[in-house]
Short mmCIF file of C-alpha atoms in Angstrom, two decimals:
data_model
loop_
_atom_site.label_atom_id
_atom_site.label_comp_id
_atom_site.label_asym_id
_atom_site.label_seq_id
_atom_site.Cartn_x
_atom_site.Cartn_y
_atom_site.Cartn_z
CA MET F 1 10.88 66.85 -12.46
CA LYS F 2 14.14 67.28 -10.34
CA SER F 3 13.85 70.78 -8.56
CA SER F 4 16.07 72.38 -5.99
CA THR F 5 15.07 72.73 -2.52
CA VAL F 6 13.84 76.13 -1.26
CA ALA F 7 13.19 77.28 2.32
CA ALA F 8 11.42 79.89 3.96
CA ILE F 9 9.71 81.76 6.85
CA SER F 10 5.90 80.29 6.26
CA THR F 11 4.31 82.39 9.29
CA ALA F 12 4.02 86.07 9.71
CA GLN F 13 7.21 88.44 10.60
CA GLY F 14 6.42 89.02 13.95
CA GLU F 15 6.35 87.18 17.82
CA GLY F 16 4.37 84.44 18.13
CA GLY F 17 3.35 81.15 20.26
CA ILE F 18 5.37 79.10 16.98
CA GLY F 19 7.20 80.32 14.12
CA VAL F 20 7.15 77.21 10.70
CA ILE F 21 10.20 77.27 8.40
CA ARG F 22 9.24 75.05 5.42
CA ILE F 23 11.73 73.49 3.03
CA SER F 24 10.26 72.28 -0.35
CA GLY F 25 12.34 69.88 -2.97
CA ASP F 26 13.78 66.95 -3.70
CA GLU F 27 16.40 67.56 -0.71
CA ALA F 28 14.26 68.54 1.55
CA VAL F 29 13.99 65.41 4.29
CA LYS F 30 17.92 65.08 3.71
CA ILE F 31 18.41 69.01 4.31
CA ALA F 32 16.47 68.79 7.67
CA ASP F 33 18.02 65.91 9.02
CA LYS F 34 21.17 67.79 8.71
CA VAL F 35 19.75 70.27 11.10
CA PHE F 36 17.23 68.61 13.24
CA LYS F 37 17.55 66.04 15.43
CA CYS F 38 14.61 63.94 16.71
CA VAL F 39 14.46 62.32 20.26
CA GLY F 40 15.33 59.01 20.15
CA ASN F 41 18.03 59.35 17.31
CA LYS F 42 15.31 58.43 14.57
CA CYS F 43 15.99 60.16 11.08
CA LEU F 44 13.63 62.44 9.64
CA ALA F 45 14.31 60.44 6.21
CA ASP F 46 12.99 56.78 7.84
CA LEU F 47 9.78 58.61 8.88
CA LYS F 48 6.58 58.14 7.06
CA GLY F 49 4.50 60.51 5.17
CA TYR F 50 2.19 62.95 7.45
CA THR F 51 4.27 62.14 10.47
CA ALA F 52 5.46 64.77 13.03
CA SER F 53 8.72 64.16 15.07
CA PHE F 54 9.83 65.88 18.00
CA GLY F 55 13.32 66.91 18.54
CA TYR F 56 16.07 70.18 18.54
CA VAL F 57 17.22 72.39 15.83
CA TYR F 58 21.48 72.47 15.59
CA ASN F 59 23.83 74.75 14.38
CA GLY F 60 26.54 72.54 14.21
CA GLU F 61 27.05 71.60 17.49
CA GLU F 62 25.12 74.38 19.02
CA LYS F 63 21.54 73.80 20.03
CA LEU F 64 19.24 76.30 18.69
CA ASP F 65 15.82 75.45 19.96
CA GLU F 66 13.30 72.76 20.62
CA ALA F 67 10.96 72.24 17.66
CA VAL F 68 8.82 69.49 16.10
CA ALA F 69 9.45 68.50 12.52
CA LEU F 70 6.68 67.44 9.82
CA VAL F 71 7.05 65.04 6.83
CA PHE F 72 5.04 65.38 3.86
CA LYS F 73 6.25 62.75 1.11
CA ALA F 74 5.80 63.58 -2.51
CA PRO F 75 3.68 63.78 -4.25
CA HIS F 76 1.38 64.10 -1.13
CA SER F 77 2.08 67.59 0.14
CA TYR F 78 1.14 71.12 -0.60
CA THR F 79 3.75 71.93 -3.32
CA GLY F 80 3.55 68.26 -4.51
CA GLU F 81 7.69 67.62 -3.66
CA ASP F 82 9.05 66.20 -0.71
CA VAL F 83 8.39 68.99 2.39
CA VAL F 84 9.41 69.52 6.04
CA GLU F 85 8.15 71.86 8.04
CA ILE F 86 9.82 72.92 11.11
CA SER F 87 7.88 74.56 14.00
CA CYS F 88 9.88 76.36 16.78
CA HIS F 89 9.17 79.35 18.86
CA GLY F 90 7.64 82.16 17.39
CA GLY F 91 10.22 84.63 18.26
CA LEU F 92 11.90 87.00 15.14
CA PHE F 93 15.36 86.16 16.18
CA ILE F 94 14.52 82.09 16.70
CA THR F 95 13.18 81.88 13.21
CA LYS F 96 15.68 83.70 11.23
CA GLU F 97 18.73 81.54 12.83
CA VAL F 98 16.63 78.42 12.16
CA LEU F 99 16.23 79.60 8.86
CA ARG F 100 19.45 80.77 8.32
CA THR F 101 21.03 77.19 9.46
CA VAL F 102 18.56 75.51 6.77
CA LEU F 103 20.00 77.34 4.33
CA GLU F 104 23.47 76.51 5.16
CA ALA F 105 22.74 73.10 5.20
CA GLY F 106 22.15 73.32 1.20
CA ALA F 107 18.55 75.00 0.84
CA SER F 108 17.76 78.61 -1.28
CA PRO F 109 15.75 81.09 -0.36
CA ALA F 110 12.16 80.47 -1.36
CA GLN F 111 11.00 83.47 -3.59
CA ALA F 112 7.94 85.31 -2.64
CA GLY F 113 5.03 82.86 -3.50
CA GLU F 114 7.41 79.87 -4.83
CA PHE F 115 5.60 77.18 -2.77
CA THR F 116 1.99 78.39 -4.27
CA LYS F 117 4.34 78.24 -7.63
CA ARG F 118 5.51 74.99 -7.41
CA ALA F 119 2.03 73.35 -6.23
CA PHE F 120 0.78 75.00 -9.65
CA LEU F 121 3.52 73.87 -11.80
CA ASN F 122 3.55 69.97 -10.38
CA GLY F 123 -0.35 69.84 -11.12
CA LYS F 124 -2.03 70.05 -7.46
CA ILE F 125 -3.67 73.13 -8.31
CA ASP F 126 -4.54 75.41 -11.22
CA LEU F 127 -4.17 79.02 -11.71
CA ALA F 128 -7.42 80.02 -10.50
CA GLU F 129 -6.69 77.99 -7.03
CA ALA F 130 -3.07 79.45 -6.76
CA GLU F 131 -4.46 82.75 -6.81
CA SER F 132 -7.10 82.12 -4.23
CA VAL F 133 -4.10 81.63 -1.91
CA MET F 134 -3.27 85.24 -1.68
CA ASP F 135 -7.34 85.82 -1.55
CA ILE F 136 -7.32 83.78 1.76
CA ILE F 137 -4.23 85.45 3.06
CA GLY F 138 -5.41 89.06 2.65
CA ALA F 139 -9.15 88.60 3.63
CA LYS F 140 -10.61 91.05 5.75
CA SER F 141 -14.16 89.50 6.15
CA ARG F 142 -16.03 86.10 6.96
CA SER F 143 -17.75 86.39 2.99
CA ALA F 144 -14.38 87.17 1.58
CA VAL F 145 -12.42 84.23 3.44
CA ARG F 146 -15.19 81.74 2.44
CA THR F 147 -15.15 82.86 -1.31
CA ALA F 148 -11.52 82.71 -1.54
CA LEU F 149 -11.89 78.89 0.04
CA VAL F 150 -14.65 77.77 -2.34
CA THR F 151 -12.32 79.07 -5.38
CA LYS F 152 -9.28 77.13 -3.34
CA ASP F 153 -11.86 74.10 -3.79
CA GLY F 154 -12.32 74.37 -7.25
CA ALA F 155 -15.14 75.95 -7.77
CA LEU F 156 -14.34 78.23 -10.61
CA SER F 157 -12.44 75.44 -12.06
CA ARG F 158 -15.04 73.31 -12.46
CA LYS F 159 -17.30 75.73 -13.62
CA ILE F 160 -14.88 76.97 -16.56
CA ASN F 161 -13.90 73.41 -17.14
CA THR F 162 -17.68 72.53 -17.80
CA ILE F 163 -17.88 75.19 -20.21
CA LYS F 164 -14.57 74.18 -22.06
CA ASP F 165 -14.86 70.67 -22.21
CA ASP F 166 -18.35 71.43 -24.05
CA LEU F 167 -16.77 73.86 -26.47
CA ILE F 168 -13.63 71.31 -27.07
CA ASN F 169 -15.95 68.27 -27.55
CA LYS F 170 -17.87 70.41 -30.38
CA ALA F 171 -14.96 71.51 -31.80
CA ALA F 172 -13.29 68.30 -31.85
CA HIS F 173 -16.58 66.79 -34.09
CA LEU F 174 -16.13 69.92 -36.28
CA SER F 175 -12.40 69.24 -37.24
CA ALA F 176 -13.02 65.18 -37.24
CA TRP F 177 -16.23 65.85 -39.60
CA ALA F 178 -14.26 68.21 -41.68
CA ASP F 179 -10.60 66.45 -41.71
CA TYR F 180 -11.98 62.79 -42.67
CA PRO F 181 -14.82 63.02 -44.91
CA GLU F 182 -14.27 59.05 -46.02
CA GLU F 183 -14.70 58.31 -42.38
CA ASP F 184 -18.37 57.20 -41.11
CA ILE F 185 -18.28 60.79 -38.76
CA PRO F 186 -22.01 61.83 -37.76
CA GLU F 187 -22.43 65.51 -38.76
CA ILE F 188 -23.05 68.05 -36.32
CA THR F 189 -26.32 69.58 -36.19
CA GLU F 190 -26.94 73.50 -36.59
CA ASP F 191 -29.15 73.29 -33.71
CA ASN F 192 -27.02 71.02 -31.62
CA LEU F 193 -23.95 73.50 -31.93
CA GLU F 194 -26.25 76.34 -31.27
CA ASN F 195 -27.46 74.94 -28.15
CA SER F 196 -23.74 74.69 -26.96
CA LEU F 197 -23.01 78.17 -27.79
CA ASN F 198 -25.98 79.52 -26.43
CA ASN F 199 -25.57 77.55 -22.91
CA ALA F 200 -21.64 78.58 -23.08
CA GLU F 201 -22.99 82.60 -23.79
CA LYS F 202 -25.13 82.23 -20.47
CA GLU F 203 -22.71 80.66 -18.63
CA LEU F 204 -19.82 82.95 -19.22
CA THR F 205 -22.34 86.11 -19.00
CA ASP F 206 -23.68 84.86 -15.80
CA LEU F 207 -20.10 84.43 -14.71
CA LEU F 208 -18.96 87.96 -15.60
CA SER F 209 -21.74 89.48 -13.94
CA THR F 210 -20.06 88.02 -10.27
CA TYR F 211 -16.81 90.49 -10.93
CA ASP F 212 -17.98 93.58 -9.48
CA MET F 213 -20.04 91.88 -6.77
CA GLY F 214 -16.54 89.81 -6.18
CA GLN F 215 -14.70 92.83 -5.80
CA ILE F 216 -16.67 94.23 -3.51
CA VAL F 217 -16.82 91.08 -0.66
CA LYS F 218 -12.90 91.22 -1.25
CA GLU F 219 -11.98 94.64 -1.62
CA GLY F 220 -14.66 96.32 0.05
CA ILE F 221 -16.52 99.59 -1.36
CA ASP F 222 -15.26 103.48 -1.22
CA THR F 223 -18.25 104.95 1.02
CA VAL F 224 -19.06 108.39 2.05
CA ILE F 225 -20.64 109.62 4.86
CA ALA F 226 -22.12 113.27 3.61
CA GLY F 227 -24.56 115.71 5.11
CA ARG F 228 -24.52 119.45 6.46
CA PRO F 229 -22.91 120.33 9.39
CA ASN F 230 -23.95 118.73 13.18
CA VAL F 231 -26.60 115.97 11.52
CA GLY F 232 -24.32 113.53 13.54
CA LYS F 233 -22.06 112.04 10.98
CA SER F 234 -19.15 111.75 12.92
CA THR F 235 -21.01 110.27 15.57
CA LEU F 236 -22.22 107.69 12.64
CA MET F 237 -18.59 107.11 11.99
CA ASN F 238 -17.65 106.58 15.47
CA LEU F 239 -20.56 104.12 15.85
CA LEU F 240 -19.29 101.74 12.79
CA THR F 241 -16.10 101.79 13.63
CA GLY F 242 -16.64 101.35 17.32
CA SER F 243 -14.00 104.07 18.45
CA ASP F 244 -13.70 107.98 19.26
CA LYS F 245 -12.06 108.19 15.24
CA SER F 246 -13.90 111.92 14.49
CA ILE F 247 -14.22 114.73 17.00
CA VAL F 248 -17.87 115.21 18.07
CA THR F 249 -18.72 118.58 19.19
CA GLU F 250 -22.06 120.97 19.05
CA ILE F 251 -19.89 123.29 17.06
CA PRO F 252 -20.93 123.49 13.32
CA GLY F 253 -17.58 122.55 11.12
CA THR F 254 -15.96 120.43 13.59
CA THR F 255 -14.73 118.14 11.02
CA ARG F 256 -12.71 120.18 8.19
CA ASP F 257 -11.08 117.23 6.73
CA ILE F 258 -11.51 113.97 5.53
CA ILE F 259 -11.19 110.74 8.46
CA GLU F 260 -11.08 107.43 6.76
CA GLU F 261 -11.41 104.06 8.17
CA THR F 262 -12.04 100.50 7.02
CA VAL F 263 -14.86 98.47 8.84
CA VAL F 264 -17.04 95.25 8.16
CA LEU F 265 -20.72 95.12 8.04
CA GLY F 266 -22.27 92.04 7.78
CA ASN F 267 -20.95 90.78 4.04
CA VAL F 268 -19.48 94.06 3.33
CA ILE F 269 -16.18 95.63 3.62
CA LEU F 270 -16.70 99.67 3.79
CA ARG F 271 -13.95 102.34 3.31
CA LEU F 272 -15.67 104.68 5.08
CA SER F 273 -15.07 108.77 4.72
CA ASP F 274 -16.42 111.01 7.09
CA THR F 275 -16.03 114.18 5.16
CA ALA F 276 -16.77 117.98 6.62
CA GLY F 277 -20.03 119.34 6.77
CA LEU F 278 -21.44 120.50 3.01
CA ARG F 279 -22.41 124.23 3.68
CA GLU F 280 -21.78 127.78 2.40
CA THR F 281 -19.15 129.23 4.53
CA ASP F 282 -16.84 131.90 4.62
CA ASN F 283 -14.05 130.02 6.49
CA ARG F 284 -11.28 129.17 4.16
CA VAL F 285 -10.10 126.27 5.79
CA GLU F 286 -13.80 124.60 6.42
CA GLN F 287 -14.19 125.52 2.29
CA ILE F 288 -11.44 123.43 0.82
CA GLY F 289 -13.01 120.29 3.39
CA VAL F 290 -16.12 121.14 1.89
CA GLU F 291 -14.43 120.63 -1.70
CA LYS F 292 -13.12 117.50 -0.89
CA ALA F 293 -16.35 116.05 0.14
CA LYS F 294 -18.05 117.10 -2.83
CA LYS F 295 -15.08 115.47 -4.91
CA ARG F 296 -15.41 112.13 -2.88
CA LEU F 297 -19.32 112.43 -3.48
CA GLN F 298 -18.79 112.17 -7.24
CA ASN F 299 -16.17 109.07 -7.08
CA CYS F 300 -17.58 107.04 -4.20
CA GLY F 301 -19.43 103.60 -4.45
CA LEU F 302 -21.95 104.42 -1.75
CA VAL F 303 -23.16 107.37 -0.26
CA LEU F 304 -24.46 107.00 3.33
CA ALA F 305 -26.33 110.53 3.34
CA VAL F 306 -27.09 111.81 6.92
CA PHE F 307 -30.14 113.91 8.04
CA ASP F 308 -31.32 115.12 11.46
CA SER F 309 -34.76 114.25 11.85
CA SER F 310 -35.41 116.99 14.55
CA ALA F 311 -34.83 119.63 11.97
CA THR F 312 -36.72 120.71 8.69
CA LEU F 313 -34.59 120.22 5.30
CA ASN F 314 -32.59 123.01 4.13
CA ASN F 315 -30.77 124.32 0.83
CA ASP F 316 -27.86 122.11 1.96
CA ASP F 317 -30.04 118.87 2.42
CA TYR F 318 -31.69 119.42 -1.46
CA GLU F 319 -28.10 120.11 -2.77
CA LEU F 320 -26.92 116.78 -1.00
CA ILE F 321 -29.96 115.18 -2.17
CA ASP F 322 -29.48 116.49 -5.64
CA ALA F 323 -25.83 115.57 -6.13
CA ILE F 324 -26.66 111.75 -5.31
CA LYS F 325 -29.64 111.04 -6.81
CA ASP F 326 -27.90 108.99 -9.21
CA VAL F 327 -25.35 107.47 -7.07
CA PRO F 328 -26.20 104.18 -4.57
CA SER F 329 -27.32 105.78 -1.44
CA ILE F 330 -29.10 105.27 1.69
CA ALA F 331 -30.71 107.99 3.30
CA ILE F 332 -29.78 107.92 7.27
CA ILE F 333 -32.38 109.85 9.52
CA ASN F 334 -30.43 110.48 12.38
CA LYS F 335 -31.66 111.11 15.96
CA SER F 336 -34.71 109.66 15.76
CA ASP F 337 -35.18 109.98 19.77
CA LEU F 338 -35.70 113.47 19.18
CA ASP F 339 -39.04 115.01 18.31
CA LYS F 340 -39.56 114.61 14.14
CA ASN F 341 -39.58 117.73 12.03
CA ILE F 342 -38.53 116.37 9.17
CA ASP F 343 -39.72 115.86 5.79
CA THR F 344 -38.99 112.69 4.46
CA ASP F 345 -41.60 112.69 1.42
CA TYR F 346 -39.00 114.54 -0.71
CA ILE F 347 -36.08 112.30 0.38
CA SER F 348 -38.03 108.93 -0.14
CA LYS F 349 -39.16 110.31 -3.69
CA ASN F 350 -35.06 110.83 -4.64
CA ILE F 351 -33.36 108.09 -2.53
CA SER F 352 -34.76 104.72 -2.48
CA GLN F 353 -33.41 103.58 1.09
CA ILE F 354 -34.17 105.26 4.00
CA ILE F 355 -33.67 104.42 7.61
CA TYR F 356 -33.80 105.81 10.91
CA ILE F 357 -31.34 105.74 13.98
CA SER F 358 -29.65 107.54 16.88
CA ALA F 359 -26.26 107.56 16.14
CA ALA F 360 -25.73 108.86 19.61
CA GLN F 361 -27.68 105.92 21.21
CA GLY F 362 -26.53 103.58 19.05
CA ASP F 363 -30.18 102.27 17.56
CA GLY F 364 -30.51 101.31 14.38
CA LEU F 365 -27.09 99.73 13.44
CA LYS F 366 -28.97 96.65 12.45
CA ASP F 367 -31.28 98.44 9.90
CA LEU F 368 -28.42 100.11 8.44
CA VAL F 369 -26.38 97.05 7.76
CA GLU F 370 -29.32 95.12 5.91
CA ALA F 371 -29.91 98.69 4.10
CA ILE F 372 -26.43 98.69 2.81
CA GLU F 373 -26.21 94.50 1.38
CA LYS F 374 -29.89 95.43 -0.03
CA VAL F 375 -27.77 98.28 -2.23
CA VAL F 376 -24.73 97.22 -3.01
CA GLY F 377 -26.36 93.57 -3.62
CA THR F 378 -24.50 91.13 -1.01
CA ASN F 379 -27.71 90.50 0.66
CA ASN F 380 -28.46 87.73 -2.04
CA PHE F 381 -24.92 86.52 -2.59
CA ASN F 382 -23.75 83.06 -2.01
CA PRO F 383 -19.89 82.69 -0.99
CA SER F 384 -20.43 79.02 -2.10
CA GLU F 385 -20.53 79.91 -5.83
CA ALA F 386 -17.77 80.56 -8.45
CA ILE F 387 -16.49 84.05 -8.74
CA LEU F 388 -14.19 85.76 -10.78
CA SER F 389 -11.75 87.37 -8.15
CA ASN F 390 -9.32 89.55 -10.28
CA GLU F 391 -8.87 91.15 -13.85
CA ARG F 392 -6.85 88.72 -15.17
CA GLN F 393 -9.63 86.08 -14.59
CA ARG F 394 -12.10 88.56 -15.63
CA ASP F 395 -10.42 89.36 -19.46
CA SER F 396 -9.83 85.66 -19.71
CA ALA F 397 -13.88 85.15 -19.38
CA ASN F 398 -14.67 88.43 -21.30
CA ARG F 399 -12.48 87.06 -24.03
CA ALA F 400 -13.95 83.97 -24.40
CA LEU F 401 -17.54 85.16 -24.45
CA MET F 402 -16.77 87.82 -27.34
CA SER F 403 -15.53 84.46 -29.49
CA VAL F 404 -18.20 82.58 -28.72
CA LYS F 405 -20.40 85.48 -29.51
CA GLU F 406 -18.33 85.54 -32.98
CA ALA F 407 -19.00 81.59 -33.45
CA LYS F 408 -22.82 82.18 -33.16
CA ASP F 409 -22.58 85.26 -35.48
CA ALA F 410 -20.49 83.06 -37.89
CA LEU F 411 -23.44 80.33 -37.72
CA MET F 412 -26.39 82.72 -38.12
CA MET F 413 -24.99 84.71 -41.08
CA GLY F 414 -24.45 80.96 -42.53
CA MET F 415 -20.77 80.47 -42.81
CA THR F 416 -18.88 77.37 -43.28
CA PHE F 417 -18.20 75.30 -39.98
CA ASP F 418 -14.39 76.25 -40.26
CA ALA F 419 -15.05 79.69 -39.37
CA VAL F 420 -17.24 78.70 -36.80
CA THR F 421 -14.38 76.31 -35.41
CA VAL F 422 -11.68 79.11 -35.44
CA SER F 423 -14.01 81.23 -32.85
CA LEU F 424 -14.63 78.11 -30.80
CA GLU F 425 -10.67 77.50 -30.64
CA GLU F 426 -10.44 81.27 -29.98
CA ALA F 427 -13.00 80.79 -26.79
CA ILE F 428 -11.32 77.51 -25.84
CA SER F 429 -7.53 79.10 -25.14
CA SER F 430 -8.87 81.97 -23.40
CA LEU F 431 -10.72 79.46 -21.24
CA LEU F 432 -7.38 77.65 -20.70
CA GLU F 433 -5.80 80.43 -20.08
CA LEU F 434 -7.73 81.25 -17.09
CA THR F 435 -7.14 78.24 -15.58
CA GLY F 436 -3.72 78.33 -16.40
#
């Protein structure tokens, strides 16, 4: 289809070695030729696709900058249209000047996400793959990048299409058999249909089970560092963040508000909160901090419960253990370099994961990373497998699963194949929505 030609700065809005202005549409090469003059007086229109040319960007007679223009010819481009990418120096002013010149030459400003939208509309990528582009850009860890790249390469779409194609085959067979009884169409058997429905149910159930893990890898997990005063919570926070994020003193109650930071440990992004020491106190300000800490414990996804190896458990420790026994938790026995006086038997009865560290010395960090991955489940996470990465995808897969279960129920109750076909078509529709 004929489309307007749009342009935008495709690199980050900041100073850098280069800035890229992307032009996409039927008039992309023509517009680029108005502002870009190749060395040797060649025209970009005469270049083959996947060809770069060095030259200068002009605004009328004014030379703006030296640049490289890279030409892509439709349909072999990211958007499926003619595309020219002009790489100039990456200053804030010069990239905006080049973009303004391109717009004055006839291009329209691209809306947010428009290049990826055009790639979708032109059949270069499906909707799930299009959504993965933003996941790649916003990835905060290696696992998040790998997962998004796998989706961009079509892993999720291939899995969905396999399920969908089998259901379409069965729905088509049922419809043909019902609508053309005079034709010699083999009757589909209940066993054969049931096997397909069972397989679809299993595949969709397995796929839906990846959603929570995908969110942990992509967005991270709310993690609270908790414990009574002076057990080393702030020292642990500083160790994990690699900076003096929290103030550390020997005075109990030093941390009175919640200190927050995001860190990447192994395959997990932790949205850390260093909370006030949990204890009874008459200090009004400290009381507020303790109440905030207790509220965080109720809503977080992971607790790093810190205990002092050199001290015996007290009432504050017992209250903490009781408060988190139903929350994913890791007991961190800190100050392992000192003489051990703590009773770990009681802790182990309520918290399955126990590790020993010396936050001040930096010892035991590797064991902590392994324990965190085990508790949140990322130790067995395979980023090369298809996962659901957002709520829209999860909702489509869940509706497809419900429809497959309805089809199974109809089959088991002895209803006509027409009733089964209705549910099959609803499942197929949901899967088609998932990939756009």
